[in-house]
Short mmCIF file of C-alpha atoms and ligand atoms in Angstrom, two decimals:
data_model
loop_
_atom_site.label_atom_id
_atom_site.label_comp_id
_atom_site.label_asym_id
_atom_site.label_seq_id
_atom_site.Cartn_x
_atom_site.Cartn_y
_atom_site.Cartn_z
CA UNK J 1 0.00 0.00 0.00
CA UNK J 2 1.38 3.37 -1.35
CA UNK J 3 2.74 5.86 1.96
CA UNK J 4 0.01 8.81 1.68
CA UNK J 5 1.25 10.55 4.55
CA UNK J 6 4.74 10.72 2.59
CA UNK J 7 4.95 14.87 1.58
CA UNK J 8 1.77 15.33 3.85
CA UNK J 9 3.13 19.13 4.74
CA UNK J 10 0.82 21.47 2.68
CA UNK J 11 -1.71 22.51 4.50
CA UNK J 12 -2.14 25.88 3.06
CA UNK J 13 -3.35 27.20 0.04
CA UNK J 14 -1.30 27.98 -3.13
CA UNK J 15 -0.15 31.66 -2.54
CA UNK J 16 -0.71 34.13 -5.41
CA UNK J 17 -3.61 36.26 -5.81
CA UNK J 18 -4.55 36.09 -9.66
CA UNK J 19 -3.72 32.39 -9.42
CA UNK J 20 -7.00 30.87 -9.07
CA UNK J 21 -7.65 27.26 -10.37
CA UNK J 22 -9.78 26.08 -12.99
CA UNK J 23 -11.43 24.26 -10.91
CA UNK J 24 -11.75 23.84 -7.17
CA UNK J 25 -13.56 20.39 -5.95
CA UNK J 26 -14.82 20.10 -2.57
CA UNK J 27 -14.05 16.94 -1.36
CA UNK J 28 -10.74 14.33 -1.83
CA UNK J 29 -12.63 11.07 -1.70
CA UNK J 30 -13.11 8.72 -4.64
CA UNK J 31 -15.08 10.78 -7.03
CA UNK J 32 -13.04 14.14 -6.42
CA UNK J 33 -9.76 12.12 -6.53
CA UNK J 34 -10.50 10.58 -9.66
CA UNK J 35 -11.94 14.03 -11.74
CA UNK J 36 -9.22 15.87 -9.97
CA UNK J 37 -6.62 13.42 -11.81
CA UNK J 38 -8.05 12.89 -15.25
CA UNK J 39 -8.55 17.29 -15.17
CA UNK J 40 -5.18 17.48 -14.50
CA UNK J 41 -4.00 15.10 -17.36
CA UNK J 42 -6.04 17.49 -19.32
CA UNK J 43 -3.67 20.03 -18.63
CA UNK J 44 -6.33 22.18 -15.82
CA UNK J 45 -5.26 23.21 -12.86
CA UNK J 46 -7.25 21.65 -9.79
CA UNK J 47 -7.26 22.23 -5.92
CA UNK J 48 -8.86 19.54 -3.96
CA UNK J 49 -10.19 20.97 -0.75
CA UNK J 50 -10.60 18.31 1.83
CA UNK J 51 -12.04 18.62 5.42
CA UNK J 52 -10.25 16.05 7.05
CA UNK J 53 -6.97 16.85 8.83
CA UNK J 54 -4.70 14.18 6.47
CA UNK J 55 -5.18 11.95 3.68
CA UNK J 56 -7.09 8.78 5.58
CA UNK J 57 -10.11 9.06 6.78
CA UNK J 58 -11.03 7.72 9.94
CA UNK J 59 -10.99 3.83 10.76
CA UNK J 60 -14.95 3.77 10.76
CA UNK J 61 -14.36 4.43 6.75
CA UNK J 62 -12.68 1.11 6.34
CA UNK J 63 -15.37 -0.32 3.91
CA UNK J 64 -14.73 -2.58 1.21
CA UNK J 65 -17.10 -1.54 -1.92
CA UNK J 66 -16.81 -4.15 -5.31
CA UNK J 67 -15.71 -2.74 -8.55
CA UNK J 68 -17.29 -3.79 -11.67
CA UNK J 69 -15.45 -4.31 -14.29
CA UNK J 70 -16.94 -1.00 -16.12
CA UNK J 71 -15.23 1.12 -13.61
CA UNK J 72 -12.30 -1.12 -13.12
CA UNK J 73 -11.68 -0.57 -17.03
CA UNK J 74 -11.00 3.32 -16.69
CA UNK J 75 -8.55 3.01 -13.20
CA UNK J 76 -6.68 0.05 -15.65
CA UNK J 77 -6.22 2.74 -18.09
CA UNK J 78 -5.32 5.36 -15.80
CA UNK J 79 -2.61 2.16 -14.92
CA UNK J 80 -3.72 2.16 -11.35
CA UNK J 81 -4.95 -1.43 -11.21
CA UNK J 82 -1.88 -3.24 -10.09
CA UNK J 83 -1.77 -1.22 -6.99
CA UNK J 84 -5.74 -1.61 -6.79
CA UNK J 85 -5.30 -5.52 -6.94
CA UNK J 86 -2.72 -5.63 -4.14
CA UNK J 87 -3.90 -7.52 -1.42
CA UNK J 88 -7.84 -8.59 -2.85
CA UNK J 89 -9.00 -11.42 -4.31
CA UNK J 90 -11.05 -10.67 -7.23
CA UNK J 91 -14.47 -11.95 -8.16
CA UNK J 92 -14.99 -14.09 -11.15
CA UNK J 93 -18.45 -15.29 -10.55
CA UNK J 94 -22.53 -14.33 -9.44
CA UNK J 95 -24.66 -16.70 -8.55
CA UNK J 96 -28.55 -16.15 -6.96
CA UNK J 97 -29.71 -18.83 -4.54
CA UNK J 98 -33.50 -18.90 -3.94
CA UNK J 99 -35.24 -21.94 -2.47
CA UNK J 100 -32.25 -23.43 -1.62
CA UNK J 101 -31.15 -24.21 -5.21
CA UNK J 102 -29.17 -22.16 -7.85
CA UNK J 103 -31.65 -20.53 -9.96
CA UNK J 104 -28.65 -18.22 -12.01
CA UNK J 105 -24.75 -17.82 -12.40
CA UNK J 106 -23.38 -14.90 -14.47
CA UNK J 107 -19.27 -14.94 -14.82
CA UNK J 108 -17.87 -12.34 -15.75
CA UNK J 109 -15.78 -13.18 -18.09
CA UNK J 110 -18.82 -14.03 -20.53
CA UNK J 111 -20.00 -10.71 -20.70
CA UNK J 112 -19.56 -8.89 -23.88
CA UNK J 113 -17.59 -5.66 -24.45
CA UNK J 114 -16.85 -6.59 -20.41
CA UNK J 115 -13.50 -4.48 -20.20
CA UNK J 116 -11.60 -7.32 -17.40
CA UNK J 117 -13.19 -10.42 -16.98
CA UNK J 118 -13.75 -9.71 -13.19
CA UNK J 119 -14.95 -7.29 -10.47
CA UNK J 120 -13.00 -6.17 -7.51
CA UNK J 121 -13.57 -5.56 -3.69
CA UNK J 122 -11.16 -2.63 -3.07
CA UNK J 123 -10.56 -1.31 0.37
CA UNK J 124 -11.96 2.30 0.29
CA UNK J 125 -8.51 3.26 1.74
CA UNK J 126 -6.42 1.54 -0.28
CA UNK J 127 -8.63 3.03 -3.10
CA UNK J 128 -8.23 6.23 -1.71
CA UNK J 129 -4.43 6.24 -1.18
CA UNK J 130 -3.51 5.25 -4.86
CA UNK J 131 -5.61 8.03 -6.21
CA UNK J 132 -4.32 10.35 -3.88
CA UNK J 133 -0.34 9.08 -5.07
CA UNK J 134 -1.61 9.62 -8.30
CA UNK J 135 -2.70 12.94 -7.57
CA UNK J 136 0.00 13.66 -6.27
CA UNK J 137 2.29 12.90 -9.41
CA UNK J 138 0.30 14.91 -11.48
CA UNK J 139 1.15 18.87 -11.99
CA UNK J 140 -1.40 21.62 -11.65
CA UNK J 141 -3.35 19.33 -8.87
CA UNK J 142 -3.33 20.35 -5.12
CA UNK J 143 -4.70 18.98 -2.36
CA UNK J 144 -5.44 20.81 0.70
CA UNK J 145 -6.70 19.22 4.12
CA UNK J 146 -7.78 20.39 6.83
CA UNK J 147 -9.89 22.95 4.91
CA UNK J 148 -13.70 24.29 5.09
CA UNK J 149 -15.66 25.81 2.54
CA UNK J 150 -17.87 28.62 4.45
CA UNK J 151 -19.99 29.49 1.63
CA UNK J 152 -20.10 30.01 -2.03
CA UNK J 153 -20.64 33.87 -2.53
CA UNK J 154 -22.34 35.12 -6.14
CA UNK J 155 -19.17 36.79 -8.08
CA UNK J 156 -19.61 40.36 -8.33
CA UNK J 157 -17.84 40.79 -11.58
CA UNK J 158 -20.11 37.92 -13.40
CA UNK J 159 -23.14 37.49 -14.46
CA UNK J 160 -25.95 35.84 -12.07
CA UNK J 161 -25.02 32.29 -11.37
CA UNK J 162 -21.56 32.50 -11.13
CA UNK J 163 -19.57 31.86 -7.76
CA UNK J 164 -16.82 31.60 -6.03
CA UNK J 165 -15.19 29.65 -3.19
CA UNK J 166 -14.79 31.35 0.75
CA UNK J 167 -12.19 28.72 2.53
CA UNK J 168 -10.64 28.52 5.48
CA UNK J 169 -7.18 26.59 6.29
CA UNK J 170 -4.47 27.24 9.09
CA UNK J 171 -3.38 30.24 6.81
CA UNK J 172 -6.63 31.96 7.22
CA UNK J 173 -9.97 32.36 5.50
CA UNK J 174 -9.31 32.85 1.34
CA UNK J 175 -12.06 33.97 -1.66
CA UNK J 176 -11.33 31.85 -4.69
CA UNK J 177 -12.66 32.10 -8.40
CA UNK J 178 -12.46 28.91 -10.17
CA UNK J 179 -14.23 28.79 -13.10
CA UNK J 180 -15.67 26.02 -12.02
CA UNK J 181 -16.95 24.68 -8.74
CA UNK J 182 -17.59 20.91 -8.01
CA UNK J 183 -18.94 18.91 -5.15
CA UNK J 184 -17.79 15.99 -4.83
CA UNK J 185 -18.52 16.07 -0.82
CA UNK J 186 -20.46 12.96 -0.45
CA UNK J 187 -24.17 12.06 -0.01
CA UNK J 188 -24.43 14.64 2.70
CA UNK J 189 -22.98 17.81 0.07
CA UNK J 190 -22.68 20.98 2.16
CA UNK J 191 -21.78 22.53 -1.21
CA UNK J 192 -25.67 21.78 -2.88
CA UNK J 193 -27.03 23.46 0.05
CA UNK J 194 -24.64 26.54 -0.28
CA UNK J 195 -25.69 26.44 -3.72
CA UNK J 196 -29.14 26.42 -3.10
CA UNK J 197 -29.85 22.98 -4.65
CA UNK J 198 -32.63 20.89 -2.51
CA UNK J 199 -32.45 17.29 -2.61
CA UNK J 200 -35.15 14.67 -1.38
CA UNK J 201 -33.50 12.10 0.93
CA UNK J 202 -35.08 8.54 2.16
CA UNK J 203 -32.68 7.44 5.47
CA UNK J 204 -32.48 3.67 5.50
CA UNK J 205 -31.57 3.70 9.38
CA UNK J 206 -31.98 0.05 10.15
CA UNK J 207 -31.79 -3.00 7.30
CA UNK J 208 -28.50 -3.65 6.86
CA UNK J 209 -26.34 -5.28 8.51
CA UNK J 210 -22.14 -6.85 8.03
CA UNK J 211 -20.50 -9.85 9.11
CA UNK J 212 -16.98 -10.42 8.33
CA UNK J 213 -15.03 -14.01 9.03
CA UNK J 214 -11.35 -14.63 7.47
CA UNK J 215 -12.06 -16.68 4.02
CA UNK J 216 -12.63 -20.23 3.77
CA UNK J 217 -11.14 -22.14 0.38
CA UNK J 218 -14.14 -23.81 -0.12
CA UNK J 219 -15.89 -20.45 -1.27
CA UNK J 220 -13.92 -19.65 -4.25
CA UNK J 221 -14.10 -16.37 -5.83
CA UNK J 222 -18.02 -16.32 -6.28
CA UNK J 223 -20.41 -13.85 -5.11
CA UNK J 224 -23.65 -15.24 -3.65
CA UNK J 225 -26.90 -13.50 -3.29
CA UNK J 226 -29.31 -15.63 -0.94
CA UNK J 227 -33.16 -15.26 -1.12
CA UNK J 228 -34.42 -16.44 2.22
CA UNK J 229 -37.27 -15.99 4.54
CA UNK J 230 -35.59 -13.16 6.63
CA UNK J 231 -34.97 -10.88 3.71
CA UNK J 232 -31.63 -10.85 1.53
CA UNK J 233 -28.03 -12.01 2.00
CA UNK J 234 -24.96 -11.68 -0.36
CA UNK J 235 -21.64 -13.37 0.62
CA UNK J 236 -18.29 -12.06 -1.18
CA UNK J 237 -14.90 -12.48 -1.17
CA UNK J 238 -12.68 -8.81 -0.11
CA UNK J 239 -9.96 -7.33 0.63
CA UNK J 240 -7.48 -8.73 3.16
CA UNK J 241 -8.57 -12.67 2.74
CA UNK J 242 -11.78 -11.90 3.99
CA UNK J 243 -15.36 -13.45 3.31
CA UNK J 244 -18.25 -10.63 3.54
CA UNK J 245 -21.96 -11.49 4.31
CA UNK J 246 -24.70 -9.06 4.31
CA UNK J 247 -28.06 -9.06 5.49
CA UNK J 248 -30.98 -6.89 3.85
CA UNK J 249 -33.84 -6.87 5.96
CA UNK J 250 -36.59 -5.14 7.13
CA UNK J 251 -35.75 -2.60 9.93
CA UNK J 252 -37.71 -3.87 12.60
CA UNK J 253 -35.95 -7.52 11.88
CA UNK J 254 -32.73 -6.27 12.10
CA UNK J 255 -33.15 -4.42 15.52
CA UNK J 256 -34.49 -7.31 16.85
CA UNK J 257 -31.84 -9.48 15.59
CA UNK J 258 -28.54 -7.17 16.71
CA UNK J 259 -30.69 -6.27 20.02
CA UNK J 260 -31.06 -10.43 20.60
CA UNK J 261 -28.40 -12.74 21.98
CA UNK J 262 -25.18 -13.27 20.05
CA UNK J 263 -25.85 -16.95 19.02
CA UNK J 264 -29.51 -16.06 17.69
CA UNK J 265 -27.53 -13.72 15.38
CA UNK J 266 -25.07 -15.65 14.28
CA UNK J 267 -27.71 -18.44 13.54
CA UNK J 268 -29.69 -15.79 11.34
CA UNK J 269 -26.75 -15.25 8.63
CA UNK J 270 -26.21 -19.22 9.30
CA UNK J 271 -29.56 -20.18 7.94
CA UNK J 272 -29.88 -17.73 5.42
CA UNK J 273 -26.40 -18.76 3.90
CA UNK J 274 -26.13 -22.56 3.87
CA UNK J 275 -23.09 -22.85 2.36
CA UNK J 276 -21.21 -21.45 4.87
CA UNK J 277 -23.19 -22.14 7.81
CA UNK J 278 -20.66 -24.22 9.84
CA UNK J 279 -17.98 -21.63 8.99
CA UNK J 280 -20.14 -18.77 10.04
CA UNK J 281 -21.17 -20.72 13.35
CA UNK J 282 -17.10 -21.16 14.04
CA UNK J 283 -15.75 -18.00 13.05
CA UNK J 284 -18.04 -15.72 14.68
CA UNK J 285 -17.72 -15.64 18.89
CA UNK J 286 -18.17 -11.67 19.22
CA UNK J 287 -20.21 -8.72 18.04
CA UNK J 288 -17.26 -7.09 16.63
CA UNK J 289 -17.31 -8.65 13.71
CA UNK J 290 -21.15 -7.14 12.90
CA UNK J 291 -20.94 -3.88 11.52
CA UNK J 292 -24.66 -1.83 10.71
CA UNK J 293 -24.69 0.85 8.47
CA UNK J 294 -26.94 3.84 7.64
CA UNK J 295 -28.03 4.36 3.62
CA UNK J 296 -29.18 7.21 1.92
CA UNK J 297 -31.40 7.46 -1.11
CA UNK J 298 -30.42 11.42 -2.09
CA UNK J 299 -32.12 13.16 -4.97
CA UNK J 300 -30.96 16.47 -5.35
CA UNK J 301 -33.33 18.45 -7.45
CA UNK J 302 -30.45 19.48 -10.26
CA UNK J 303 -26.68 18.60 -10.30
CA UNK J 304 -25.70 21.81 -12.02
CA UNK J 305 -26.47 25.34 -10.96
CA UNK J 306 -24.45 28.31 -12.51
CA UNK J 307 -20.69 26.87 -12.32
CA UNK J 308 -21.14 24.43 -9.68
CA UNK J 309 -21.53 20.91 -10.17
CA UNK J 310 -22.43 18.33 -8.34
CA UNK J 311 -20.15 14.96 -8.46
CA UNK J 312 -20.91 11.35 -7.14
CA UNK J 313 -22.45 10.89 -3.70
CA UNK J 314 -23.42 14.47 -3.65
CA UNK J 315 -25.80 14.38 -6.45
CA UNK J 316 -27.01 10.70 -6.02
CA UNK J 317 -26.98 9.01 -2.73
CA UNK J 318 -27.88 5.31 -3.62
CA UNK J 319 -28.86 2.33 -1.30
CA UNK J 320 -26.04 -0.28 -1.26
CA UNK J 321 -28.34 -2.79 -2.51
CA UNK J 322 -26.74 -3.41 -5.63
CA UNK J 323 -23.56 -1.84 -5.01
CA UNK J 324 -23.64 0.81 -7.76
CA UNK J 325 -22.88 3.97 -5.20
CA UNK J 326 -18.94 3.98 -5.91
CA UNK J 327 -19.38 2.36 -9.22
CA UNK J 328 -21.23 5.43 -10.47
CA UNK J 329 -19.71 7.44 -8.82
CA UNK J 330 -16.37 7.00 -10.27
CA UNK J 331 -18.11 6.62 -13.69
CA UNK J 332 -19.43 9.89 -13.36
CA UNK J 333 -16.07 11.38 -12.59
CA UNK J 334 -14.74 9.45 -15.41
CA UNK J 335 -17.28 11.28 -17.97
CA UNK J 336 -17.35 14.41 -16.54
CA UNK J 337 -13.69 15.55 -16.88
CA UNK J 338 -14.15 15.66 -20.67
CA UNK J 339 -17.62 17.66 -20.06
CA UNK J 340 -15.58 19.55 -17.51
CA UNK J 341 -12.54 20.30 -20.14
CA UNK J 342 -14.88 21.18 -22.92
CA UNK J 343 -16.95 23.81 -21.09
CA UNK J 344 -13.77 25.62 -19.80
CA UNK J 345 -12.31 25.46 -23.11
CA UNK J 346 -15.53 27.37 -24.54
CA UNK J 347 -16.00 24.35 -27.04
CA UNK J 348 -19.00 23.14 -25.66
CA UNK J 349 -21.15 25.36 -22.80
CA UNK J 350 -23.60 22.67 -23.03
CA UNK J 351 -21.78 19.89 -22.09
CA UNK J 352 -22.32 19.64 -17.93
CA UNK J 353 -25.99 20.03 -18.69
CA UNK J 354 -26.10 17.65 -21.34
CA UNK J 355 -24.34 14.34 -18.94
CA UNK J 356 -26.93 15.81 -16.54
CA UNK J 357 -29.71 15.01 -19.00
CA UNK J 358 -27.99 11.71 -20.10
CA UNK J 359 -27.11 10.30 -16.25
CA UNK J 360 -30.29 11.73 -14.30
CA UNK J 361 -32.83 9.48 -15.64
CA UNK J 362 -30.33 6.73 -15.27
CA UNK J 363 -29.52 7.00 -12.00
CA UNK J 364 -32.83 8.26 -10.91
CA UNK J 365 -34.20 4.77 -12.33
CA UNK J 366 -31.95 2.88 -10.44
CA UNK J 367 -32.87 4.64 -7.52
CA UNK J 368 -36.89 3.58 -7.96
CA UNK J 369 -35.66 0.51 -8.45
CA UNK J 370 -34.11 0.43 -4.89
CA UNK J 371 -36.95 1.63 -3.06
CA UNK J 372 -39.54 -0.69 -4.73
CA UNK J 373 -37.13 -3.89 -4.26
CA UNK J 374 -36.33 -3.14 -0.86
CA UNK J 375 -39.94 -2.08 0.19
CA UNK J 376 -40.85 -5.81 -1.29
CA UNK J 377 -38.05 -7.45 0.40
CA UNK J 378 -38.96 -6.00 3.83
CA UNK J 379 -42.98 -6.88 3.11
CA UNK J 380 -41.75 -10.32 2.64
CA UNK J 381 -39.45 -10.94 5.34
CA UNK J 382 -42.70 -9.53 7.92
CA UNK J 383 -45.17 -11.35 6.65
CA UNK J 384 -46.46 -14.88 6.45
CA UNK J 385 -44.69 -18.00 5.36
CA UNK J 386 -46.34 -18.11 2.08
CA UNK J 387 -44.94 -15.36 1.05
CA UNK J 388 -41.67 -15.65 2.24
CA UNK J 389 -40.92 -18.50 0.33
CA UNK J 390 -41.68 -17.18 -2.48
CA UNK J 391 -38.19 -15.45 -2.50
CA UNK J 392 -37.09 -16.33 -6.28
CA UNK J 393 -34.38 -14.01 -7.31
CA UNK J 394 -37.16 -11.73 -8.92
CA UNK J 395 -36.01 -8.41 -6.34
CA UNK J 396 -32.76 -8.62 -8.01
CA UNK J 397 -30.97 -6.10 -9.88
CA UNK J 398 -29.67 -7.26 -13.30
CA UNK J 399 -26.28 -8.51 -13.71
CA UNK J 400 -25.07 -7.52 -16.82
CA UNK J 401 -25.55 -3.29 -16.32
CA UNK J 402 -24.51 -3.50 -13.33
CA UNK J 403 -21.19 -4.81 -14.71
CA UNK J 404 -21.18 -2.54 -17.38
CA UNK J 405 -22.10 0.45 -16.60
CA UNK J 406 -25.04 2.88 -18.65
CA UNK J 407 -25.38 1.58 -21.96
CA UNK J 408 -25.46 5.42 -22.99
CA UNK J 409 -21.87 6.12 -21.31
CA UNK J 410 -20.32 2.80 -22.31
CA UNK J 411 -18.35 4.61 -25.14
CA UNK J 412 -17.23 7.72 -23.25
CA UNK J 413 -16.44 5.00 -20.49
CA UNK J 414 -13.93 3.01 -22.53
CA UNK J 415 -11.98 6.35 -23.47
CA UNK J 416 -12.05 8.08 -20.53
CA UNK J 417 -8.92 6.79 -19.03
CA UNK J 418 -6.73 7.02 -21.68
CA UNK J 419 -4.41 9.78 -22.47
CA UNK J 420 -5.44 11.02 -26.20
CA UNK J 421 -3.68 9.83 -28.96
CA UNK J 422 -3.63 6.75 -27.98
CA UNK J 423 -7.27 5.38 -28.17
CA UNK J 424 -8.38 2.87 -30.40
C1 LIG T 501 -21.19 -0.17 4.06
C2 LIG T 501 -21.07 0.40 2.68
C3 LIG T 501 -20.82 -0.47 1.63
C4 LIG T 501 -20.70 0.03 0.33
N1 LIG T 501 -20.47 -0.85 -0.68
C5 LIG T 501 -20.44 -0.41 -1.95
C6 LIG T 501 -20.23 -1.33 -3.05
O1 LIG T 501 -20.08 -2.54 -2.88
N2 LIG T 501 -20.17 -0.81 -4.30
C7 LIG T 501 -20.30 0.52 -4.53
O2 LIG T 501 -20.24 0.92 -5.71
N3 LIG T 501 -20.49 1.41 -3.53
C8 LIG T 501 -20.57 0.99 -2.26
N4 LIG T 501 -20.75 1.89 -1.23
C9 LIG T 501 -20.94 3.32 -1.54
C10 LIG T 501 -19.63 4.11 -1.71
O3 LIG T 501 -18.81 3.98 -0.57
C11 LIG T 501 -19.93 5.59 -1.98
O4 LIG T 501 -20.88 5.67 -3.00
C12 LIG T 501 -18.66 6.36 -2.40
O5 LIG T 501 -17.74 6.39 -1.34
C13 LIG T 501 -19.00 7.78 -2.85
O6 LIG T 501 -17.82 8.46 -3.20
P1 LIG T 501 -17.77 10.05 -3.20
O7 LIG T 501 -16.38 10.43 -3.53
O8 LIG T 501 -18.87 10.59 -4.05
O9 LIG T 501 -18.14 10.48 -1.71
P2 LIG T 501 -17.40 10.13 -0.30
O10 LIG T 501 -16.73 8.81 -0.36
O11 LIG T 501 -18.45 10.35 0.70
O12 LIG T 501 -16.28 11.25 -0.20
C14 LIG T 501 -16.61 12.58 0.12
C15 LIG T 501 -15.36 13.31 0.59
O13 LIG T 501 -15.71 14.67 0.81
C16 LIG T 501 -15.21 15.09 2.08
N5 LIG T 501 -16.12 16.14 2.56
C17 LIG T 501 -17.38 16.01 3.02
N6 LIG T 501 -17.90 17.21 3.32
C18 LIG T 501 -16.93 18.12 3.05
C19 LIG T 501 -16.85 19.53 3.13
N7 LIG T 501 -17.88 20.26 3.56
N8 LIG T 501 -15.71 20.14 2.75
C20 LIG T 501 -14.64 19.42 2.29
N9 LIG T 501 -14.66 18.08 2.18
C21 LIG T 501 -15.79 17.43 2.55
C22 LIG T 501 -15.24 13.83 2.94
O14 LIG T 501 -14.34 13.94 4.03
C23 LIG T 501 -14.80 12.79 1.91
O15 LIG T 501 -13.40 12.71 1.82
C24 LIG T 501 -20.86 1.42 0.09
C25 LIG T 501 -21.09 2.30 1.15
C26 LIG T 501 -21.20 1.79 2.44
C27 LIG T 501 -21.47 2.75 3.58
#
């Protein structure tokens, strides 16, 4: 794993007055690290501005999100893979279990136009440091920590709509005027509200719930989704020879199940994942390895306004239920930095507005599709026997745009981490 703290001394903001970026993005995490990058390929100058004190987040950050191959194709251009695939095991395979029998297996490998024949749980640190080495390798890109963004003031010399950035870092509280402003702050953006931008958000506080145990042989490098009577279960191979299981329920399940004794919980992700049962039952003898999480359905009511954009997580909180919120994420960086590079070149004004119109929809579908899958999964798991066994595989995302991103984007996708000139 790459040393991020290596160089961790500027804290403070590039000095001249005059010297404004292009374009200042709120926020170093994945999205912002990855449009930060491929805008400074361009050639555009970028400051990051990042809230936390140093590169790595905290250690309640240390997810493990899976790659699909659609995303993993632009960080393989951008030659960042190797460093990505320290470490994890990738996954080959998808396979839904209903009823206790196999009822379909994807590889991915068979999937047309697939750029790698895999996906790939990535530590969100380890993702996190090699963009942030990368960054750091590329001219006209800072990063600053340790910095807030107090508000984004109207520009006085512009027309309506246009704004800058008010900062503050150890050095003191700074104006600056990008040309263009993105957030890229994550699901709970304290940029779309300084820009004015409402979004609609549906708090998942209960549901979901992780259980970690070291990796067994016997599992392979397949990722199982379960159907069973007390909702939904996925097990997957990550990061650091680990075996992932997660439980989709409805709320009032879940509290009742983490609020229970220990061995009634470990026999809940026993039963609803057969094939591991014994392992599960000998591998788990505390609560530390159960970790519950929050999710966010956000719907912002625009993702640009004036020159500010909104980037990732800020413009589309997603469930994790089909484990799309990184994977578009980083696909919308990917697109974006040509949008980006074309409207500050005055080739194409049009361009933020036009992904807007192209990824909205998208996105926005995805998201219905959440909240009617999980509404049915929940109805199921609290009601009677009849109908929870009729679990089939049905509330199930399909496999093959998840792997492959937006049919629409699929194109831009397959050049967007490669330098020009060299595209085929
Ligand atoms: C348990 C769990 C499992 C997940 N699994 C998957 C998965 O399998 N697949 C998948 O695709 N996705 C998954 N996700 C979702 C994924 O982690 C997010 O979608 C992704 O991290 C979003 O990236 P982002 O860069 O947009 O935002 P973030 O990762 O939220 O980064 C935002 C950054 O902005 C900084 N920031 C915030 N506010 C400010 C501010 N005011 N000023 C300056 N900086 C600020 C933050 O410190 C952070 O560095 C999972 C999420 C969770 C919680």
């Amino acid at each position: 794993m790459p040393d991020t703290d290596r160089g961790f001394a500027a804290r403070t903001l590039p000095a001249p007055a005059g010297a404004d970026p292009d374009v200042v993005i709120v926020g170093a995490g994945p999205a912002g690290l990855l449009l930060g990058l491929l805008l400074g390929r361009r050639g555009r100058s970028v400051l990051l501005l990042e809230r936390a004190p140093r590169p790595r987040p905290g250690p309640g950050n240390g997810i493990c999100p899976i790659l699909q191959p659609v995303t993993l194709g632009v960080l393989d251009d951008l030659g960042l893979l190797p460093d990505l695939a320290k470490g994890t095991t990738p996954v080959t395979r998808g396979e839904v279990v209903a009823g206790g029998a196999t009822v379909a297996a994807h590889s991915y490998g068979d999937l047309p136009g697939a750029p790698v024949d895999h996906a790939l749980p990535v530590s969100i640190l380890q993702l996190r440091d090699v963009l942030t080495e990368a960054v750091r390798a590329t001219p006209g890109v800072e990063i600053v920590y340790d910095a807030t963004v107090h508000g984004l003031p109207a520009r006085a010399d512009e027309e309506t709509g246009v704004r800058c950035v008010r900062v503050e870092t150890d050095a003191g509280v700074r104006t600056l005027r990008p040309a263009l402003v993105v957030g890229c702050d994550g699901k709970h953006s304290a940029v779309r509200g300084m820009a004015g931008i409402t979004a609609r958000t549906r708090t998942y506080t209960h549901g979901y719930l992780e259980l970690r145990v070291p990796m067994p042989e016997f599992w392979g490098t397949t990722m199982r989704a379960y159907f069973t009577a007390d909702g939904y279960m996925l097990g997957t191979p990550i990061a650091d020879d680990q075996l992932l299981f997660v439980w989709i329920t409805a709320p009032e399940i879940a509290e009742r199940a983490t609020s229970g004794p220990l061995p009634d919980l470990v026999e809940r992700f026993a039963a609803g994942i057969p094939d591991a049962a014994d392992w599960i039952r000998d591998h788990t003898h505390d609560r530390s390895r159960f970790r519950e999480f929050a999710h966010h359905i956000v719907r912002p009511e625009r993702w640009v306004d004036g020159n500010v954009l909104l980037v990732g997580d800020a413009a589309h909180g997603v469930h994790v239920y089909g484990g799309q919120g990184l994977n578009l994420s980083l696909q919308d960086a990917a697109c974006l930095a040509q949008a980006c590079d074309e409207a500050l070149s005055g080739k194409d004004a049009g361009a933020l507005h036009r992904f807007e119109a192209v990824r909205r929809p998208y996105v926005s579908g995805f998201q219905d599709m959440q909240e009617a899958h999980l509404e049915a999964l929940a109805t199921a798991a609290t009601s009677g026997p009849r109908q929870r066994d009729r679990g089939d595989g049905q509330h199930l995302p399909e496999f093959a745009p998840l792997a492959l991103g937006q049919p629409e984007l699929r194109t831009a996708l397959s050049h967007a981490g490669r330098p020009a000139g060299t595209r085929s």
